mmCIF file of C-alpha atoms in Angstrom:
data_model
loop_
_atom_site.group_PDB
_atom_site.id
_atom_site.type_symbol
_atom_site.label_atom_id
_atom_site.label_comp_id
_atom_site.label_asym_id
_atom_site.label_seq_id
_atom_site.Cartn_x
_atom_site.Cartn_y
_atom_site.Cartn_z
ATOM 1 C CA UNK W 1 -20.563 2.211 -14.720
ATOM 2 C CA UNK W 2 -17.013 0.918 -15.587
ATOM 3 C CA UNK W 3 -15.046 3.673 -13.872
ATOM 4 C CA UNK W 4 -11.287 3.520 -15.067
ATOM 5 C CA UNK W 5 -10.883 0.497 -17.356
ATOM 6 C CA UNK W 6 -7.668 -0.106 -18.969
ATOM 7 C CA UNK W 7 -5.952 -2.435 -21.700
ATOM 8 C CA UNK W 8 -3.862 -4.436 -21.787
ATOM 9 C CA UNK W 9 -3.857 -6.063 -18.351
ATOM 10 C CA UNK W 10 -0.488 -7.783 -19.386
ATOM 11 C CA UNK W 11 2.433 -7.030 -22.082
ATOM 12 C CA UNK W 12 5.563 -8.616 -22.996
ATOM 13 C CA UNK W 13 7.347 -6.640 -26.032
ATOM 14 C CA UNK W 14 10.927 -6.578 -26.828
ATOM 15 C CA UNK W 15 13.333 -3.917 -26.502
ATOM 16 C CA UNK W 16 12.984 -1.300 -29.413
ATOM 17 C CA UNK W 17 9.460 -2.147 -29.820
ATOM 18 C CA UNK W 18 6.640 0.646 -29.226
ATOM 19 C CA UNK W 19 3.263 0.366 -28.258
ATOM 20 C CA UNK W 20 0.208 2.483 -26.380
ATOM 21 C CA UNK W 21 -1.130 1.455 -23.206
ATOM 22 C CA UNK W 22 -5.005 2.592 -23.376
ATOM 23 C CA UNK W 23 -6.877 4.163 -20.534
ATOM 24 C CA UNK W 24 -10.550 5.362 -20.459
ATOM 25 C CA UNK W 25 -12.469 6.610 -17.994
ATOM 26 C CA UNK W 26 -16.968 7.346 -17.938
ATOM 27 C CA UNK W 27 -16.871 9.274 -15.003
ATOM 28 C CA UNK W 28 -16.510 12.807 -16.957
ATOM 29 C CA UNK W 29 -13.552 12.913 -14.633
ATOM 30 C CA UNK W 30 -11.510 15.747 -16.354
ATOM 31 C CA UNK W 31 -8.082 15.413 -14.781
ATOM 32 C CA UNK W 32 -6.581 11.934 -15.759
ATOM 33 C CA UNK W 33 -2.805 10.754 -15.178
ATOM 34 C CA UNK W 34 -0.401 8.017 -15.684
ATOM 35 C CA UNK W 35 1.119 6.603 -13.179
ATOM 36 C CA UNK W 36 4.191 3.424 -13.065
ATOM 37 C CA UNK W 37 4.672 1.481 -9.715
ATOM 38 C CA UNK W 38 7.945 -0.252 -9.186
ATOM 39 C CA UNK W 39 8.977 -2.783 -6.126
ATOM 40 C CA UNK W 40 10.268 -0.200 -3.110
ATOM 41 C CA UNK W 41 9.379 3.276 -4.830
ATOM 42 C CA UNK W 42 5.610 3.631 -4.395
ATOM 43 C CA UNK W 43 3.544 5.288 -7.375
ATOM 44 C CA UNK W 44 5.493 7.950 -9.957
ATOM 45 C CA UNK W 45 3.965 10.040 -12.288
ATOM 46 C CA UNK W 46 4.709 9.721 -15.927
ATOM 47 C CA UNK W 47 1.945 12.243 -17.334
ATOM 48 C CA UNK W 48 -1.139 13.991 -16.389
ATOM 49 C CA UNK W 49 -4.212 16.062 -18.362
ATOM 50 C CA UNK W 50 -6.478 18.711 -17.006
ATOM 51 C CA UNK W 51 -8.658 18.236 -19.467
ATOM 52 C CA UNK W 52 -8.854 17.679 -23.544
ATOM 53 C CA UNK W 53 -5.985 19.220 -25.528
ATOM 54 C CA UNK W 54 -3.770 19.719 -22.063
ATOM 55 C CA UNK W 55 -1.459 17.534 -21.060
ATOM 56 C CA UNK W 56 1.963 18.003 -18.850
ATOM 57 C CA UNK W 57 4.866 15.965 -17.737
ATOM 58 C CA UNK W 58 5.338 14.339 -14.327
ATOM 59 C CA UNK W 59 8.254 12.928 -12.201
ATOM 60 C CA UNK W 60 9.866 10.499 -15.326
ATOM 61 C CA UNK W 61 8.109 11.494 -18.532
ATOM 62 C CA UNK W 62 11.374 10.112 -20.306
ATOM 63 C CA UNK W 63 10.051 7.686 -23.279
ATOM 64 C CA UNK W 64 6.628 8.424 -22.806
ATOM 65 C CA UNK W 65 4.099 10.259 -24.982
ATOM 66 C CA UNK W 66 0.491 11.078 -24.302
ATOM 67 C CA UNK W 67 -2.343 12.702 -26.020
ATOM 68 C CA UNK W 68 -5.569 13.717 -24.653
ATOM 69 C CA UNK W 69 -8.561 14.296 -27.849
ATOM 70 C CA UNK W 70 -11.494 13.400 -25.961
ATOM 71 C CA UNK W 71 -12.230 13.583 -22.293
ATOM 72 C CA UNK W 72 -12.897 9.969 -21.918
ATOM 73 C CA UNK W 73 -9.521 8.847 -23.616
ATOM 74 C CA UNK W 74 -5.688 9.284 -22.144
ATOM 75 C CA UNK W 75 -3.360 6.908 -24.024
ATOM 76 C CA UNK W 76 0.193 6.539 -23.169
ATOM 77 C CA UNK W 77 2.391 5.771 -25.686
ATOM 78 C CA UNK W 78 6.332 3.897 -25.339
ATOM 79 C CA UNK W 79 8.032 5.364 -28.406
ATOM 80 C CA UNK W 80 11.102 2.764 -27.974
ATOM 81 C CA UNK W 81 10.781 -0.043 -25.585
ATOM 82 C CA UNK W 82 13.874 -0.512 -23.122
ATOM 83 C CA UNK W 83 13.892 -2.783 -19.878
ATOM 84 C CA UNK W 84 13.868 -0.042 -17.603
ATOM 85 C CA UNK W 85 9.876 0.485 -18.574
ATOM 86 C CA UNK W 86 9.564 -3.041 -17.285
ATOM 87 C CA UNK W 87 6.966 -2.244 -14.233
ATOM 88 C CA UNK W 88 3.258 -2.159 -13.517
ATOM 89 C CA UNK W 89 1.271 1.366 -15.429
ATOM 90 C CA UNK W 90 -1.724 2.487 -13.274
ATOM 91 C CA UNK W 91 -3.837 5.170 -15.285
ATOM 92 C CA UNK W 92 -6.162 7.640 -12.488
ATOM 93 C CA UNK W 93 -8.492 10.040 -13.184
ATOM 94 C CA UNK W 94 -10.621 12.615 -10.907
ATOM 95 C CA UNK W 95 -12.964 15.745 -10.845
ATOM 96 C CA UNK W 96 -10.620 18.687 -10.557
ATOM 97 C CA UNK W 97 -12.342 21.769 -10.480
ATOM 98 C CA UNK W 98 -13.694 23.298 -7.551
ATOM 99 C CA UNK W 99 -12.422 21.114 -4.213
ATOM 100 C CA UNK W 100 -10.205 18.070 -4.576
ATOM 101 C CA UNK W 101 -11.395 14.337 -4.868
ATOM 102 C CA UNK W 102 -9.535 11.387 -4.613
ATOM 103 C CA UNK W 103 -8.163 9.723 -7.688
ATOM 104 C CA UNK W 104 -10.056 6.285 -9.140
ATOM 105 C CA UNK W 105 -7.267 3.842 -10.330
ATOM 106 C CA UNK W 106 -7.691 1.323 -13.385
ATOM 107 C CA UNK W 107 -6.688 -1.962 -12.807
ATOM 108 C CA UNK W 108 -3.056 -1.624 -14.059
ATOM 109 C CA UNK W 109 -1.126 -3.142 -16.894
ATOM 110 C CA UNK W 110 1.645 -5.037 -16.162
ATOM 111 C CA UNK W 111 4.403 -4.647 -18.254
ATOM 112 C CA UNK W 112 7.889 -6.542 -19.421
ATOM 113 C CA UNK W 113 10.440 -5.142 -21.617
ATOM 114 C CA UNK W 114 12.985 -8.149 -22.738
ATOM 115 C CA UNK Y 1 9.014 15.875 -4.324
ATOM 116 C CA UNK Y 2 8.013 12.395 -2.712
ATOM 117 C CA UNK Y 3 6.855 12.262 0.568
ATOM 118 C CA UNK Y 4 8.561 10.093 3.544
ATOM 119 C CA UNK Y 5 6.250 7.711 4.939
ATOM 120 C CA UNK Y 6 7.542 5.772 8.060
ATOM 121 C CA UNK Y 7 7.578 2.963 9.192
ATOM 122 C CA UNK Y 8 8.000 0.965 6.104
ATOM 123 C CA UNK Y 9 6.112 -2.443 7.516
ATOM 124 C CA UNK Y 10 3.779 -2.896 10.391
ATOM 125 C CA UNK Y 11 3.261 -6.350 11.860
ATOM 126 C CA UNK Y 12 -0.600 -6.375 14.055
ATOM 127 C CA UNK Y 13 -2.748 -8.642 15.663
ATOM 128 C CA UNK Y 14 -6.169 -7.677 15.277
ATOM 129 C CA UNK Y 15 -7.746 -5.415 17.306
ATOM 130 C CA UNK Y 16 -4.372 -3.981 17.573
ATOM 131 C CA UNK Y 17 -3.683 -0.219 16.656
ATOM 132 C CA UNK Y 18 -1.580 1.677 15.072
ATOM 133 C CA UNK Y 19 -0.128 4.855 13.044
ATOM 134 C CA UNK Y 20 1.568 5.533 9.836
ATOM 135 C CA UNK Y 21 2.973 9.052 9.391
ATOM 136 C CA UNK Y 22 3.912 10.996 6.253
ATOM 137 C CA UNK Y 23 6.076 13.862 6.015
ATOM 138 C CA UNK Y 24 7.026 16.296 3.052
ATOM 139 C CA UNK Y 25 9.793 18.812 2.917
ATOM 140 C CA UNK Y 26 7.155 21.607 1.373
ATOM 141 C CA UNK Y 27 4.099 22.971 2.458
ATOM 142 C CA UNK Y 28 0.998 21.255 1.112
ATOM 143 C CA UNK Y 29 -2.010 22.034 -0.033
ATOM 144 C CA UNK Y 30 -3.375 18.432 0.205
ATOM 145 C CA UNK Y 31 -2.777 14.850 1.556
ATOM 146 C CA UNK Y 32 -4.546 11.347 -0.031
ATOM 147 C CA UNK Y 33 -4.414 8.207 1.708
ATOM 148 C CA UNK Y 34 -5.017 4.928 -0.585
ATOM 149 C CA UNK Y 35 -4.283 1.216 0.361
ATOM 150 C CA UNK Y 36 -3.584 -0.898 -1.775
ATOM 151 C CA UNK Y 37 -4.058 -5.110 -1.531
ATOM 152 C CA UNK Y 38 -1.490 -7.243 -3.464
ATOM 153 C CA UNK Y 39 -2.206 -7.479 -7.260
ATOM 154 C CA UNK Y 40 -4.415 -4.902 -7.255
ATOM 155 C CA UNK Y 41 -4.928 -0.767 -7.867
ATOM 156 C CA UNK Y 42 -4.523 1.611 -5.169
ATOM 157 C CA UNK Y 43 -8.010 2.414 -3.687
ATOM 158 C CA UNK Y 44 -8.818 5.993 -1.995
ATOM 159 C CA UNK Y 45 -9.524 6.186 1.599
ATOM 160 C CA UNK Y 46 -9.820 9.714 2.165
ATOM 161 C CA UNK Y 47 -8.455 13.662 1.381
ATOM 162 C CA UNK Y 48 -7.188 16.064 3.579
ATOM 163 C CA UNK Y 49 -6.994 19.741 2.699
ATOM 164 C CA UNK Y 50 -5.456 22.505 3.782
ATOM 165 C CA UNK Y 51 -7.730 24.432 6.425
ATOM 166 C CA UNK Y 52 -9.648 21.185 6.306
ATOM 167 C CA UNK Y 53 -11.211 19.026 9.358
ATOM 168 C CA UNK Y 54 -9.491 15.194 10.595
ATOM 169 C CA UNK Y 55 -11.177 12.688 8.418
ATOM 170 C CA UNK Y 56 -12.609 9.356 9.494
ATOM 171 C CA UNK Y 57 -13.454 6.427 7.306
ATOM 172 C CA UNK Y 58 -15.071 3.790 9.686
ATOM 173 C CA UNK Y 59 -12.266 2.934 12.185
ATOM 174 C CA UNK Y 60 -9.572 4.532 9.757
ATOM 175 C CA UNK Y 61 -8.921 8.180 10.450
ATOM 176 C CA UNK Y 62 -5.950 10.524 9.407
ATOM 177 C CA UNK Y 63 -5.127 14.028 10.768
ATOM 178 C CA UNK Y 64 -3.373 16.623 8.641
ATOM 179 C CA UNK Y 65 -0.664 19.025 10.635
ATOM 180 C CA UNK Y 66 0.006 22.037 8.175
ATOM 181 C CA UNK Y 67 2.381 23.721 10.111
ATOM 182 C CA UNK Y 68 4.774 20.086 10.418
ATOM 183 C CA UNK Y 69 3.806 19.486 7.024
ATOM 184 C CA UNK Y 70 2.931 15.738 8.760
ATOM 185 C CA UNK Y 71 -0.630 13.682 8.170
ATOM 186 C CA UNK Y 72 -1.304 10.980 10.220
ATOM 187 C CA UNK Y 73 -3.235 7.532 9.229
ATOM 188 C CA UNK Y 74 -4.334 6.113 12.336
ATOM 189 C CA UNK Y 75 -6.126 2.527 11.927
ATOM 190 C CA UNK Y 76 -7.729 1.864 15.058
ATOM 191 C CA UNK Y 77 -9.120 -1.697 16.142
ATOM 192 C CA UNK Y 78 -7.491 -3.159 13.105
ATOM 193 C CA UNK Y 79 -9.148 -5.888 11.315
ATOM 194 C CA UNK Y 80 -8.178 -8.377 8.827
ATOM 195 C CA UNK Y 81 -9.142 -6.616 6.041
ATOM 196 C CA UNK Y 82 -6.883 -3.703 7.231
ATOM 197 C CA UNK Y 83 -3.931 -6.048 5.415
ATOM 198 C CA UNK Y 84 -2.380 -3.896 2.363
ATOM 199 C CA UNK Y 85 0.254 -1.296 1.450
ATOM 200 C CA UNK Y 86 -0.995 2.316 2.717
ATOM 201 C CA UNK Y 87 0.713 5.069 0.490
ATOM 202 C CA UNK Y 88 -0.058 8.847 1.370
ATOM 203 C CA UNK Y 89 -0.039 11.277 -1.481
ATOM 204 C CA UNK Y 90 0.718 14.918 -1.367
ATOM 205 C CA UNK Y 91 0.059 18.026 -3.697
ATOM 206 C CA UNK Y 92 2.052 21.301 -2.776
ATOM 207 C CA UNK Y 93 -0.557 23.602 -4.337
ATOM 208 C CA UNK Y 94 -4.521 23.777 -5.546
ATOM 209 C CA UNK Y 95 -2.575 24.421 -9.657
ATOM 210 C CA UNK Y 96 0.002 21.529 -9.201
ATOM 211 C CA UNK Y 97 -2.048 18.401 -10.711
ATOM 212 C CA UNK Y 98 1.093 16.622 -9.363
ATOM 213 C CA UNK Y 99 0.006 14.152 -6.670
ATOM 214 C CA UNK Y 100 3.787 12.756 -5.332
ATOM 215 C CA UNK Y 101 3.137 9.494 -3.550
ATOM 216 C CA UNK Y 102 5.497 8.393 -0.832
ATOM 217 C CA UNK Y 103 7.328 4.881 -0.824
ATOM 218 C CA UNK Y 104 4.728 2.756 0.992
ATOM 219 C CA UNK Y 105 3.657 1.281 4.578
ATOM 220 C CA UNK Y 106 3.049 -2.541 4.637
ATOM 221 C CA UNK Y 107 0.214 -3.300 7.188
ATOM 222 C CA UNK Y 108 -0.227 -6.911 8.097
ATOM 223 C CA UNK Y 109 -2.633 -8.388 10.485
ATOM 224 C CA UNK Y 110 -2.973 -11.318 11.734
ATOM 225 C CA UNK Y 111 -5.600 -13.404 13.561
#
């Protein structure tokens, strides 16, 4: 049982560049969200998913896309790299319906923009 | 909306106790409490809801005032292992899917 694995752990890509952060989860959890963590400013949330086919922005969607085909799978995508994405992406998921869980975190990819 | 979590840093010896508050300008409908160690993904300690009971998770408990709009973390007889960043989460409604996470509370204890 992996829980919440995600890939890459680490990233270095140059401005302009785009690339999709993977996240997948084998808990049949069917909420699942994106999350970045910068130095001072806690945990933000980029996107989030209620299940397949839904998904809704967060707090900074901005330069961010994300798709949801599957219930396991909730890539986020960077269309164009800039060093403001530079920070640490923590994909969650949880069971939604009925009463509230807490959220299981992946291990994070850390990310730098030059 | 994030929460406010105060204070930002917490200096203990163990055995020591203490509290770490979180307060939201909106009403909620829940509050999470995670910690987090350096490196490493926040892990869940516990959920309050709205109506719900004070939680306890071994000598970490948290209370949950709806009408402040305030939860408490309280760690009690800290122990080394208490070391970590504590963030509280808060959702404003049962349909928001938006968990807002406040700015962090540094816990450090020492021998």
């Amino acid at each position: 049982n992996a829980g919440v694995t995600q890939t890459p752990k680490f990233q270095v890509l140059k401005t302009g560049q785009s690339m999709t952060l993977q996240c997948a989860q084998d808990m049949n959890h069917e909420y699942m969200s994106w999350y970045r963590q910068d130095p001072g400013m806690g945990l933000r949330l980029i996107h989030y998913s209620v299940g397949a086919g839904i998904t809704d922005q967060g707090e900074v969607p901005n330069g961010y896309n994300v798709s949801r085909s599957t219930t396991e799978d909730f890539p986020l995508r960077l269309l164009s790299a800039a060093p403001s994405q530079t920070s640490v992406y923590f994909c969650a998921s949880s069971f939604y319906r009925g009463t509230r869980e807490g959220y299981t975190f992946g291990s994070g990819t850390r990310l730098t923009v030059v | 909306q994030q929460p406010v979590q105060s204070p930002q840093a917490v200096i203990l010896r163990e055995g020591e106790d203490a509290v770490i508050n979180c307060s939201s300008s909106k009403a909620l409908y829940s509050v999470h409490w995670y910690r987090q160690k350096h490196g490493e993904a926040p892990v869940f300690l516990m959920i309050l809801l709205k109506g719900g009971e004070q939680k306890g998770h071994d000598k970490i408990s948290a209370s949950f005032n709806e009408k402040k709009q305030q939860s408490s973390l309280y760690l009690t007889a800290s122990q080394l292992s208490y070391s970590g960043t504590y963030f509280c989460g808060t959702e404003i409604s049962y349909n928001d899917y938006k968990l807002s996470f406040g700015a962090g509370t540094t816990v450090t204890v020492r021998a």
